[in-house]
PDB file of C-alpha atoms in Angstrom:
ATOM      1  CA  UNK E  85    -117.054  86.839 -31.707  1.00  0.00           C
ATOM      2  CA  UNK E  86    -119.047  90.140 -32.657  1.00  0.00           C
ATOM      3  CA  UNK E  87    -119.648  92.805 -29.644  1.00  0.00           C
ATOM      4  CA  UNK E  88    -121.221  96.075 -29.810  1.00  0.00           C
ATOM      5  CA  UNK E  89    -121.887  98.559 -27.963  1.00  0.00           C
ATOM      6  CA  UNK E  90    -125.490 100.287 -27.992  1.00  0.00           C
ATOM      7  CA  UNK E  91    -128.519 101.634 -25.556  1.00  0.00           C
ATOM      8  CA  UNK E  92    -131.539  99.649 -24.500  1.00  0.00           C
ATOM      9  CA  UNK E  93    -134.526 101.978 -25.689  1.00  0.00           C
ATOM     10  CA  UNK E  94    -137.463  99.197 -24.755  1.00  0.00           C
ATOM     11  CA  UNK E  95    -137.683  96.368 -21.991  1.00  0.00           C
ATOM     12  CA  UNK E  96    -141.480  95.608 -22.782  1.00  0.00           C
ATOM     13  CA  UNK E  97    -140.558  91.971 -23.564  1.00  0.00           C
ATOM     14  CA  UNK E  98    -139.786  89.307 -21.606  1.00  0.00           C
ATOM     15  CA  UNK E  99    -135.956  88.408 -20.568  1.00  0.00           C
ATOM     16  CA  UNK E 100    -135.761  90.636 -24.038  1.00  0.00           C
ATOM     17  CA  UNK E 101    -134.234  93.703 -24.213  1.00  0.00           C
ATOM     18  CA  UNK E 102    -134.269  96.101 -28.158  1.00  0.00           C
ATOM     19  CA  UNK E 103    -130.898  97.762 -27.921  1.00  0.00           C
ATOM     20  CA  UNK E 104    -130.457 100.537 -30.745  1.00  0.00           C
ATOM     21  CA  UNK E 105    -126.324 100.785 -32.059  1.00  0.00           C
ATOM     22  CA  UNK E 106    -126.035 103.842 -33.582  1.00  0.00           C
ATOM     23  CA  UNK E 107    -122.582 103.964 -36.415  1.00  0.00           C
ATOM     24  CA  UNK E 108    -121.345 106.577 -38.447  1.00  0.00           C
ATOM     25  CA  UNK E 109    -121.256 106.074 -42.188  1.00  0.00           C
ATOM     26  CA  UNK E 110    -119.480 108.037 -44.988  1.00  0.00           C
ATOM     27  CA  UNK E 111    -121.265 108.390 -48.650  1.00  0.00           C
ATOM     28  CA  UNK E 112    -119.562 106.519 -50.840  1.00  0.00           C
ATOM     29  CA  UNK E 113    -120.056 109.440 -54.025  1.00  0.00           C
ATOM     30  CA  UNK E 114    -120.525 112.422 -51.915  1.00  0.00           C
ATOM     31  CA  UNK E 115    -117.943 111.674 -48.681  1.00  0.00           C
ATOM     32  CA  UNK E 116    -120.618 113.175 -46.199  1.00  0.00           C
ATOM     33  CA  UNK E 117    -121.107 111.298 -42.858  1.00  0.00           C
ATOM     34  CA  UNK E 118    -124.013 110.355 -41.634  1.00  0.00           C
ATOM     35  CA  UNK E 119    -125.494 107.766 -38.959  1.00  0.00           C
ATOM     36  CA  UNK E 120    -127.011 105.360 -39.046  1.00  0.00           C
ATOM     37  CA  UNK E 121    -129.398 103.200 -36.516  1.00  0.00           C
ATOM     38  CA  UNK E 122    -129.990  99.297 -35.844  1.00  0.00           C
ATOM     39  CA  UNK E 123    -132.018  97.630 -33.539  1.00  0.00           C
ATOM     40  CA  UNK E 124    -131.064  94.260 -32.192  1.00  0.00           C
ATOM     41  CA  UNK E 125    -133.560  92.099 -29.750  1.00  0.00           C
ATOM     42  CA  UNK E 126    -131.197  90.991 -26.973  1.00  0.00           C
ATOM     43  CA  UNK E 127    -131.394  87.952 -24.631  1.00  0.00           C
ATOM     44  CA  UNK E 128    -132.006  90.602 -21.471  1.00  0.00           C
ATOM     45  CA  UNK E 129    -131.050  88.882 -17.832  1.00  0.00           C
ATOM     46  CA  UNK E 130    -129.820  91.426 -16.043  1.00  0.00           C
ATOM     47  CA  UNK E 131    -132.967  93.312 -16.153  1.00  0.00           C
ATOM     48  CA  UNK E 132    -131.679  96.329 -17.898  1.00  0.00           C
ATOM     49  CA  UNK E 133    -133.579  99.589 -17.735  1.00  0.00           C
ATOM     50  CA  UNK E 134    -134.094 101.676 -20.675  1.00  0.00           C
ATOM     51  CA  UNK E 135    -131.051 104.319 -21.386  1.00  0.00           C
ATOM     52  CA  UNK E 136    -128.781 102.066 -20.172  1.00  0.00           C
ATOM     53  CA  UNK E 137    -125.273 101.850 -22.244  1.00  0.00           C
ATOM     54  CA  UNK E 138    -125.057  98.183 -22.433  1.00  0.00           C
ATOM     55  CA  UNK E 139    -121.987  95.973 -24.388  1.00  0.00           C
ATOM     56  CA  UNK E 140    -123.652  92.721 -25.929  1.00  0.00           C
ATOM     57  CA  UNK E 141    -122.243  89.951 -27.524  1.00  0.00           C
ATOM     58  CA  UNK E 142    -122.920  86.664 -30.736  1.00  0.00           C
ATOM     59  CA  UNK E 143    -124.380  83.417 -28.941  1.00  0.00           C
ATOM     60  CA  UNK E 144    -126.237  80.820 -29.808  1.00  0.00           C
ATOM     61  CA  UNK E 145    -129.525  81.479 -30.724  1.00  0.00           C
ATOM     62  CA  UNK E 146    -132.606  81.878 -28.323  1.00  0.00           C
ATOM     63  CA  UNK E 147    -135.543  82.362 -31.087  1.00  0.00           C
ATOM     64  CA  UNK E 148    -135.753  83.572 -34.278  1.00  0.00           C
ATOM     65  CA  UNK E 149    -134.605  87.241 -33.917  1.00  0.00           C
ATOM     66  CA  UNK E 150    -132.455  87.191 -30.576  1.00  0.00           C
ATOM     67  CA  UNK E 151    -129.128  85.809 -31.700  1.00  0.00           C
ATOM     68  CA  UNK E 152    -127.525  88.570 -29.049  1.00  0.00           C
ATOM     69  CA  UNK E 153    -127.019  88.261 -25.705  1.00  0.00           C
ATOM     70  CA  UNK E 154    -125.431  91.516 -22.887  1.00  0.00           C
ATOM     71  CA  UNK E 155    -122.819  90.818 -21.005  1.00  0.00           C
ATOM     72  CA  UNK E 156    -121.987  90.807 -17.428  1.00  0.00           C
ATOM     73  CA  UNK E 157    -121.452  93.959 -15.605  1.00  0.00           C
ATOM     74  CA  UNK E 158    -118.428  93.658 -13.388  1.00  0.00           C
ATOM     75  CA  UNK E 159    -118.673  95.121  -9.414  1.00  0.00           C
ATOM     76  CA  UNK E 160    -116.697  95.051  -7.163  1.00  0.00           C
ATOM     77  CA  UNK E 161    -115.624  92.087  -5.211  1.00  0.00           C
ATOM     78  CA  UNK E 162    -114.991  90.491  -9.415  1.00  0.00           C
ATOM     79  CA  UNK E 163    -111.740  89.281 -10.335  1.00  0.00           C
ATOM     80  CA  UNK E 164    -111.456  90.936 -14.789  1.00  0.00           C
ATOM     81  CA  UNK E 165    -108.637  90.269 -17.541  1.00  0.00           C
ATOM     82  CA  UNK E 166    -106.912  93.638 -18.228  1.00  0.00           C
ATOM     83  CA  UNK E 167    -104.236  94.865 -19.964  1.00  0.00           C
ATOM     84  CA  UNK E 168    -101.960  97.754 -18.334  1.00  0.00           C
ATOM     85  CA  UNK E 169    -102.206 101.082 -20.246  1.00  0.00           C
ATOM     86  CA  UNK E 170     -99.774 103.182 -18.861  1.00  0.00           C
ATOM     87  CA  UNK E 171     -97.475 102.141 -16.338  1.00  0.00           C
ATOM     88  CA  UNK E 172     -94.312 103.522 -14.633  1.00  0.00           C
ATOM     89  CA  UNK E 173     -90.854 102.474 -16.326  1.00  0.00           C
ATOM     90  CA  UNK E 174     -89.491 101.388 -12.695  1.00  0.00           C
ATOM     91  CA  UNK E 175     -92.589  99.279 -12.196  1.00  0.00           C
ATOM     92  CA  UNK E 176     -93.356  95.986 -11.238  1.00  0.00           C
ATOM     93  CA  UNK E 177     -96.017  96.006 -14.036  1.00  0.00           C
ATOM     94  CA  UNK E 178     -94.992  96.387 -17.652  1.00  0.00           C
ATOM     95  CA  UNK E 179     -96.499  98.627 -20.270  1.00  0.00           C
ATOM     96  CA  UNK E 180     -98.941  96.883 -22.319  1.00  0.00           C
ATOM     97  CA  UNK E 181     -99.087  93.433 -20.039  1.00  0.00           C
ATOM     98  CA  UNK E 182    -101.908  91.384 -19.548  1.00  0.00           C
ATOM     99  CA  UNK E 183    -102.953  90.918 -16.049  1.00  0.00           C
ATOM    100  CA  UNK E 184    -105.877  90.084 -13.650  1.00  0.00           C
ATOM    101  CA  UNK E 185    -107.211  92.801 -11.540  1.00  0.00           C
ATOM    102  CA  UNK E 186    -109.686  92.991  -8.237  1.00  0.00           C
ATOM    103  CA  UNK E 187    -112.293  95.664  -8.622  1.00  0.00           C
ATOM    104  CA  UNK E 188    -112.350  96.953  -5.133  1.00  0.00           C
ATOM    105  CA  UNK E 189    -114.307 100.322  -5.541  1.00  0.00           C
ATOM    106  CA  UNK E 190    -116.972 101.910  -8.353  1.00  0.00           C
ATOM    107  CA  UNK E 191    -118.963 104.942  -8.583  1.00  0.00           C
ATOM    108  CA  UNK E 192    -122.192 102.673  -9.279  1.00  0.00           C
ATOM    109  CA  UNK E 193    -123.445 102.428  -6.113  1.00  0.00           C
ATOM    110  CA  UNK E 194    -123.602  98.920  -4.423  1.00  0.00           C
ATOM    111  CA  UNK E 195    -126.651  97.388  -2.580  1.00  0.00           C
ATOM    112  CA  UNK E 196    -126.142  95.713   0.773  1.00  0.00           C
ATOM    113  CA  UNK E 197    -127.838  93.500   2.471  1.00  0.00           C
ATOM    114  CA  UNK E 198    -128.792  95.906   5.087  1.00  0.00           C
ATOM    115  CA  UNK E 199    -130.375  98.047   2.726  1.00  0.00           C
ATOM    116  CA  UNK E 200    -127.570 100.290   2.598  1.00  0.00           C
ATOM    117  CA  UNK E 201    -126.075 101.396  -0.340  1.00  0.00           C
ATOM    118  CA  UNK E 202    -122.521 102.200  -0.748  1.00  0.00           C
ATOM    119  CA  UNK E 203    -120.832 104.497  -3.496  1.00  0.00           C
ATOM    120  CA  UNK E 204    -117.049 105.827  -4.368  1.00  0.00           C
ATOM    121  CA  UNK E 205    -115.730 108.781  -5.856  1.00  0.00           C
ATOM    122  CA  UNK E 206    -113.564 106.734  -8.523  1.00  0.00           C
ATOM    123  CA  UNK E 207    -113.369 103.381 -10.294  1.00  0.00           C
ATOM    124  CA  UNK E 208    -110.309 101.120  -9.074  1.00  0.00           C
ATOM    125  CA  UNK E 209    -108.706  97.606  -8.822  1.00  0.00           C
ATOM    126  CA  UNK E 210    -105.483  95.927  -8.072  1.00  0.00           C
ATOM    127  CA  UNK E 211    -103.698  94.276  -9.314  1.00  0.00           C
ATOM    128  CA  UNK E 212    -103.352  90.517  -8.117  1.00  0.00           C
ATOM    129  CA  UNK E 213    -101.821  87.253  -9.252  1.00  0.00           C
ATOM    130  CA  UNK E 214    -102.657  84.097 -10.137  1.00  0.00           C
ATOM    131  CA  UNK E 215    -103.452  82.715  -6.009  1.00  0.00           C
ATOM    132  CA  UNK E 216    -105.399  86.066  -5.193  1.00  0.00           C
ATOM    133  CA  UNK E 217    -102.402  87.465  -3.813  1.00  0.00           C
ATOM    134  CA  UNK E 218    -101.667  91.511  -4.692  1.00  0.00           C
ATOM    135  CA  UNK E 219     -98.843  92.329  -6.727  1.00  0.00           C
ATOM    136  CA  UNK E 220     -98.539  95.156  -4.854  1.00  0.00           C
ATOM    137  CA  UNK E 221     -97.413  96.438  -0.779  1.00  0.00           C
ATOM    138  CA  UNK E 222     -99.324  98.746  -0.753  1.00  0.00           C
ATOM    139  CA  UNK E 223    -103.226 100.409  -1.305  1.00  0.00           C
ATOM    140  CA  UNK E 224    -103.435 103.671  -1.614  1.00  0.00           C
ATOM    141  CA  UNK E 225    -108.208 104.934  -0.594  1.00  0.00           C
ATOM    142  CA  UNK E 226    -110.464 103.040   0.817  1.00  0.00           C
ATOM    143  CA  UNK E 227    -111.482  99.514  -0.175  1.00  0.00           C
ATOM    144  CA  UNK E 228    -115.332  98.261  -0.246  1.00  0.00           C
ATOM    145  CA  UNK E 229    -115.902  95.491   2.352  1.00  0.00           C
ATOM    146  CA  UNK E 230    -117.157  93.103  -0.186  1.00  0.00           C
ATOM    147  CA  UNK E 231    -113.965  92.401  -1.168  1.00  0.00           C
ATOM    148  CA  UNK E 232    -113.293  91.251   2.182  1.00  0.00           C
ATOM    149  CA  UNK E 233    -116.487  89.288   1.885  1.00  0.00           C
ATOM    150  CA  UNK E 234    -115.167  87.697  -1.240  1.00  0.00           C
ATOM    151  CA  UNK E 235    -112.567  85.651   0.308  1.00  0.00           C
ATOM    152  CA  UNK E 236    -109.788  88.492  -0.373  1.00  0.00           C
ATOM    153  CA  UNK E 237    -108.551  89.382   3.800  1.00  0.00           C
ATOM    154  CA  UNK E 238    -104.973  90.533   2.685  1.00  0.00           C
ATOM    155  CA  UNK E 239    -106.061  92.905   0.033  1.00  0.00           C
ATOM    156  CA  UNK E 240    -108.573  94.310   3.112  1.00  0.00           C
ATOM    157  CA  UNK E 241    -105.715  94.047   5.427  1.00  0.00           C
ATOM    158  CA  UNK E 242    -103.273  96.032   3.205  1.00  0.00           C
ATOM    159  CA  UNK E 243    -106.243  99.187   2.243  1.00  0.00           C
ATOM    160  CA  UNK E 244    -106.447 102.210   4.999  1.00  0.00           C
ATOM    161  CA  UNK E 245    -109.545 102.166   5.764  1.00  0.00           C
ATOM    162  CA  UNK E 246    -112.340  98.767   5.049  1.00  0.00           C
ATOM    163  CA  UNK E 247    -115.730 101.196   4.328  1.00  0.00           C
TER     164      UNK E 247
END
């Protein structure tokens, strides 16, 4: 499965975004590096805007030109599969271990039903097990209210503050 990252340069067509992907190529004889840009027509159901950085994957053909679709962005309350990059040797989670995490804070603002927005200073997630319970015993920092609404009351009760 091919996965590309690129920048949206046009959203004028219905449910279609034009994404430009830059890559650096080395000249075979001279050894100089130069930049190549290729444009892809991508199926867009997330209403991306011009200038957004998106990740898109190969999919079934939507039309003659569209064979790609934009991947879903994770937000607060979503469960994501991750790999641990840096772990304490004495901790419960080992380095390079595949884990499921619940996103509890994001720097990108979240729009609530009442029209207000909430955003945090950092991105944070909690490692959970298969049943949805946290593998740790404490949660540092505030947690968004959307985590409790998503059904993770145990994680919301461990947090000092629910915003």
